[in-house]
Amino acid sequence: KTTGGKGLHLVVPIVRRLEWDDVKTFCKKVADLVVAADPGHFTANMSKAARPGKIFIDYLRNGRGATAVAAYSTRAKAGAPVSTPIDWKELDDLGGANAFTIRNIGRRLDKRKRDPWAEIGGLRQGLAKPLRAIARLSGA
């Protein structure tokens, strides 16, 4: 989803089996794989000084008590951007994470045939299989 700010959030619904720290550890492993695949473009280092010109993979949003803007929330920013669920296929044409605002969100919703998150509540995914794949990819 767009954040209505500068970034995008990749939302992966999972079953409620794991503890917060387990999910955060999984997300850090995914972030580390992305960074290892292309360290010139990505970083998981939170320090702004360490990430000029790079995309920050913020796995820290997955810790207990961490916050993220809710879908369809208006941000207190110039132009009143709105955090908005999107399909993968919309990424190429997305003008930015703040592309949807209170001025155009109504038109966007009117044009959509279906909600990009229509089935999200019914997904029942675990992390065991992805963790095995990460272990293979990272050589662990």
mmCIF file of C-alpha atoms in Angstrom:
data_model
loop_
_atom_site.group_PDB
_atom_site.id
_atom_site.type_symbol
_atom_site.label_atom_id
_atom_site.label_comp_id
_atom_site.label_asym_id
_atom_site.label_seq_id
_atom_site.Cartn_x
_atom_site.Cartn_y
_atom_site.Cartn_z
ATOM 1 C CA LYS A 1 0.000 0.000 0.000
ATOM 2 C CA THR A 2 1.064 3.566 -0.383
ATOM 3 C CA THR A 3 1.857 5.378 2.853
ATOM 4 C CA GLY A 4 0.743 8.796 1.721
ATOM 5 C CA GLY A 5 4.303 9.847 2.524
ATOM 6 C CA LYS A 6 7.533 8.740 0.868
ATOM 7 C CA GLY A 7 7.314 4.966 1.101
ATOM 8 C CA LEU A 8 5.368 1.859 0.329
ATOM 9 C CA HIS A 9 4.367 -0.873 2.741
ATOM 10 C CA LEU A 10 4.414 -4.488 1.648
ATOM 11 C CA VAL A 11 1.573 -6.121 3.561
ATOM 12 C CA VAL A 12 1.819 -9.882 4.099
ATOM 13 C CA PRO A 13 -1.006 -11.283 6.218
ATOM 14 C CA ILE A 14 0.030 -14.267 8.328
ATOM 15 C CA VAL A 15 -1.686 -16.591 10.764
ATOM 16 C CA ARG A 16 -1.437 -15.653 14.431
ATOM 17 C CA ARG A 17 0.979 -18.356 15.516
ATOM 18 C CA LEU A 18 4.240 -16.530 15.974
ATOM 19 C CA GLU A 19 5.404 -14.025 18.530
ATOM 20 C CA TRP A 20 6.213 -10.430 17.538
ATOM 21 C CA ASP A 21 9.956 -11.020 17.733
ATOM 22 C CA ASP A 22 9.698 -14.053 15.442
ATOM 23 C CA VAL A 23 7.880 -12.040 12.782
ATOM 24 C CA LYS A 24 10.341 -9.165 13.104
ATOM 25 C CA THR A 25 13.250 -11.605 12.735
ATOM 26 C CA PHE A 26 11.657 -13.038 9.592
ATOM 27 C CA CYS A 27 11.193 -9.536 8.142
ATOM 28 C CA LYS A 28 14.818 -8.660 8.930
ATOM 29 C CA LYS A 29 15.945 -11.778 7.053
ATOM 30 C CA VAL A 30 13.886 -10.738 4.030
ATOM 31 C CA ALA A 31 15.310 -7.204 4.224
ATOM 32 C CA ASP A 32 18.847 -8.580 4.471
ATOM 33 C CA LEU A 33 18.286 -10.724 1.356
ATOM 34 C CA VAL A 34 17.021 -7.725 -0.603
ATOM 35 C CA VAL A 35 20.028 -5.661 0.493
ATOM 36 C CA ALA A 36 22.451 -8.495 -0.316
ATOM 37 C CA ALA A 37 20.928 -8.822 -3.797
ATOM 38 C CA ASP A 38 21.408 -5.123 -4.587
ATOM 39 C CA PRO A 39 23.356 -3.183 -1.934
ATOM 40 C CA GLY A 40 23.774 -0.245 -4.280
ATOM 41 C CA HIS A 41 20.051 0.454 -4.236
ATOM 42 C CA PHE A 42 18.788 -0.920 -0.916
ATOM 43 C CA THR A 43 19.667 -0.696 2.762
ATOM 44 C CA ALA A 44 18.158 -1.940 6.011
ATOM 45 C CA ASN A 45 20.202 0.567 8.027
ATOM 46 C CA MET A 46 17.864 3.021 9.762
ATOM 47 C CA SER A 47 20.478 5.785 9.949
ATOM 48 C CA LYS A 48 19.660 8.506 7.413
ATOM 49 C CA ALA A 49 23.386 9.199 7.056
ATOM 50 C CA ALA A 50 23.954 5.604 5.914
ATOM 51 C CA ARG A 51 21.244 5.590 3.270
ATOM 52 C CA PRO A 52 21.542 8.554 0.910
ATOM 53 C CA GLY A 53 20.159 7.607 -2.498
ATOM 54 C CA LYS A 54 19.057 4.167 -1.291
ATOM 55 C CA ILE A 55 15.689 2.612 -0.622
ATOM 56 C CA PHE A 56 15.283 1.882 3.078
ATOM 57 C CA ILE A 57 13.794 -1.548 3.775
ATOM 58 C CA ASP A 58 12.147 -0.862 7.140
ATOM 59 C CA TYR A 59 11.666 -4.248 8.758
ATOM 60 C CA LEU A 60 11.331 -2.466 12.132
ATOM 61 C CA ARG A 61 7.644 -1.728 11.445
ATOM 62 C CA ASN A 62 7.056 -5.348 12.423
ATOM 63 C CA GLY A 63 7.925 -5.010 16.096
ATOM 64 C CA ARG A 64 5.433 -4.873 18.909
ATOM 65 C CA GLY A 65 4.391 -1.262 19.469
ATOM 66 C CA ALA A 66 5.621 -0.093 16.068
ATOM 67 C CA THR A 67 3.179 2.027 14.128
ATOM 68 C CA ALA A 68 2.200 2.339 10.499
ATOM 69 C CA VAL A 69 -0.430 4.524 8.887
ATOM 70 C CA ALA A 70 -3.712 2.707 8.310
ATOM 71 C CA ALA A 71 -5.108 2.180 4.826
ATOM 72 C CA TYR A 72 -7.278 5.053 3.613
ATOM 73 C CA SER A 73 -5.934 7.412 6.269
ATOM 74 C CA THR A 74 -5.315 10.997 5.272
ATOM 75 C CA ARG A 75 -1.837 12.218 6.176
ATOM 76 C CA ALA A 76 -1.217 15.597 7.795
ATOM 77 C CA LYS A 77 0.960 16.694 4.887
ATOM 78 C CA ALA A 78 0.726 19.195 2.051
ATOM 79 C CA GLY A 79 -1.910 18.109 -0.455
ATOM 80 C CA ALA A 80 -3.542 15.744 2.091
ATOM 81 C CA PRO A 81 -2.208 12.452 0.648
ATOM 82 C CA VAL A 82 -4.063 9.245 1.486
ATOM 83 C CA SER A 83 -2.534 5.865 2.324
ATOM 84 C CA THR A 84 -4.035 3.506 -0.251
ATOM 85 C CA PRO A 85 -4.023 -0.254 -0.931
ATOM 86 C CA ILE A 86 -2.742 -1.025 -4.435
ATOM 87 C CA ASP A 87 -2.253 -4.041 -6.701
ATOM 88 C CA TRP A 88 1.238 -5.174 -7.751
ATOM 89 C CA LYS A 89 0.397 -4.227 -11.332
ATOM 90 C CA GLU A 90 -0.141 -0.594 -10.294
ATOM 91 C CA LEU A 91 3.464 -0.124 -9.137
ATOM 92 C CA ASP A 92 4.924 0.694 -12.556
ATOM 93 C CA ASP A 93 2.541 3.601 -13.116
ATOM 94 C CA LEU A 94 2.416 4.847 -9.526
ATOM 95 C CA GLY A 95 3.561 8.463 -9.382
ATOM 96 C CA GLY A 96 4.739 8.109 -5.793
ATOM 97 C CA ALA A 97 3.665 6.985 -2.351
ATOM 98 C CA ASN A 98 1.706 10.233 -2.060
ATOM 99 C CA ALA A 99 -0.039 9.932 -5.447
ATOM 100 C CA PHE A 100 -3.507 9.577 -3.949
ATOM 101 C CA THR A 101 -4.972 12.561 -2.129
ATOM 102 C CA ILE A 102 -8.318 13.647 -0.766
ATOM 103 C CA ARG A 103 -8.859 15.285 -4.170
ATOM 104 C CA ASN A 104 -8.433 12.133 -6.296
ATOM 105 C CA ILE A 105 -9.074 9.150 -3.993
ATOM 106 C CA GLY A 106 -12.818 9.200 -4.732
ATOM 107 C CA ARG A 107 -12.232 8.952 -8.492
ATOM 108 C CA ARG A 108 -9.737 6.146 -7.943
ATOM 109 C CA LEU A 109 -12.207 4.146 -5.867
ATOM 110 C CA ASP A 110 -15.014 4.771 -8.372
ATOM 111 C CA LYS A 111 -12.829 3.428 -11.247
ATOM 112 C CA ARG A 112 -11.710 0.263 -9.442
ATOM 113 C CA LYS A 113 -13.562 -2.922 -10.270
ATOM 114 C CA ARG A 114 -12.622 -4.439 -6.906
ATOM 115 C CA ASP A 115 -10.759 -3.686 -3.708
ATOM 116 C CA PRO A 116 -7.074 -4.747 -4.017
ATOM 117 C CA TRP A 117 -7.370 -6.184 -0.519
ATOM 118 C CA ALA A 118 -10.743 -7.927 -1.006
ATOM 119 C CA GLU A 119 -9.380 -11.342 -0.015
ATOM 120 C CA ILE A 120 -6.760 -10.255 2.505
ATOM 121 C CA GLY A 121 -8.860 -11.183 5.527
ATOM 122 C CA GLY A 122 -9.229 -14.763 4.325
ATOM 123 C CA LEU A 123 -5.537 -15.486 3.721
ATOM 124 C CA ARG A 124 -4.032 -18.057 6.063
ATOM 125 C CA GLN A 125 -0.279 -18.034 5.519
ATOM 126 C CA GLY A 126 2.404 -19.272 7.818
ATOM 127 C CA LEU A 127 6.115 -18.525 7.770
ATOM 128 C CA ALA A 128 7.592 -22.033 7.939
ATOM 129 C CA LYS A 129 7.906 -22.483 4.171
ATOM 130 C CA PRO A 130 9.263 -18.950 3.537
ATOM 131 C CA LEU A 131 11.769 -19.420 6.383
ATOM 132 C CA ARG A 132 13.065 -22.606 4.741
ATOM 133 C CA ALA A 133 13.419 -20.736 1.430
ATOM 134 C CA ILE A 134 15.301 -17.904 3.160
ATOM 135 C CA ALA A 135 17.635 -20.427 4.789
ATOM 136 C CA ARG A 136 18.389 -21.922 1.358
ATOM 137 C CA LEU A 137 18.941 -18.510 -0.218
ATOM 138 C CA SER A 138 21.172 -17.233 2.557
ATOM 139 C CA GLY A 139 23.145 -20.469 2.853
ATOM 140 C CA ALA A 140 22.158 -20.907 6.500
#
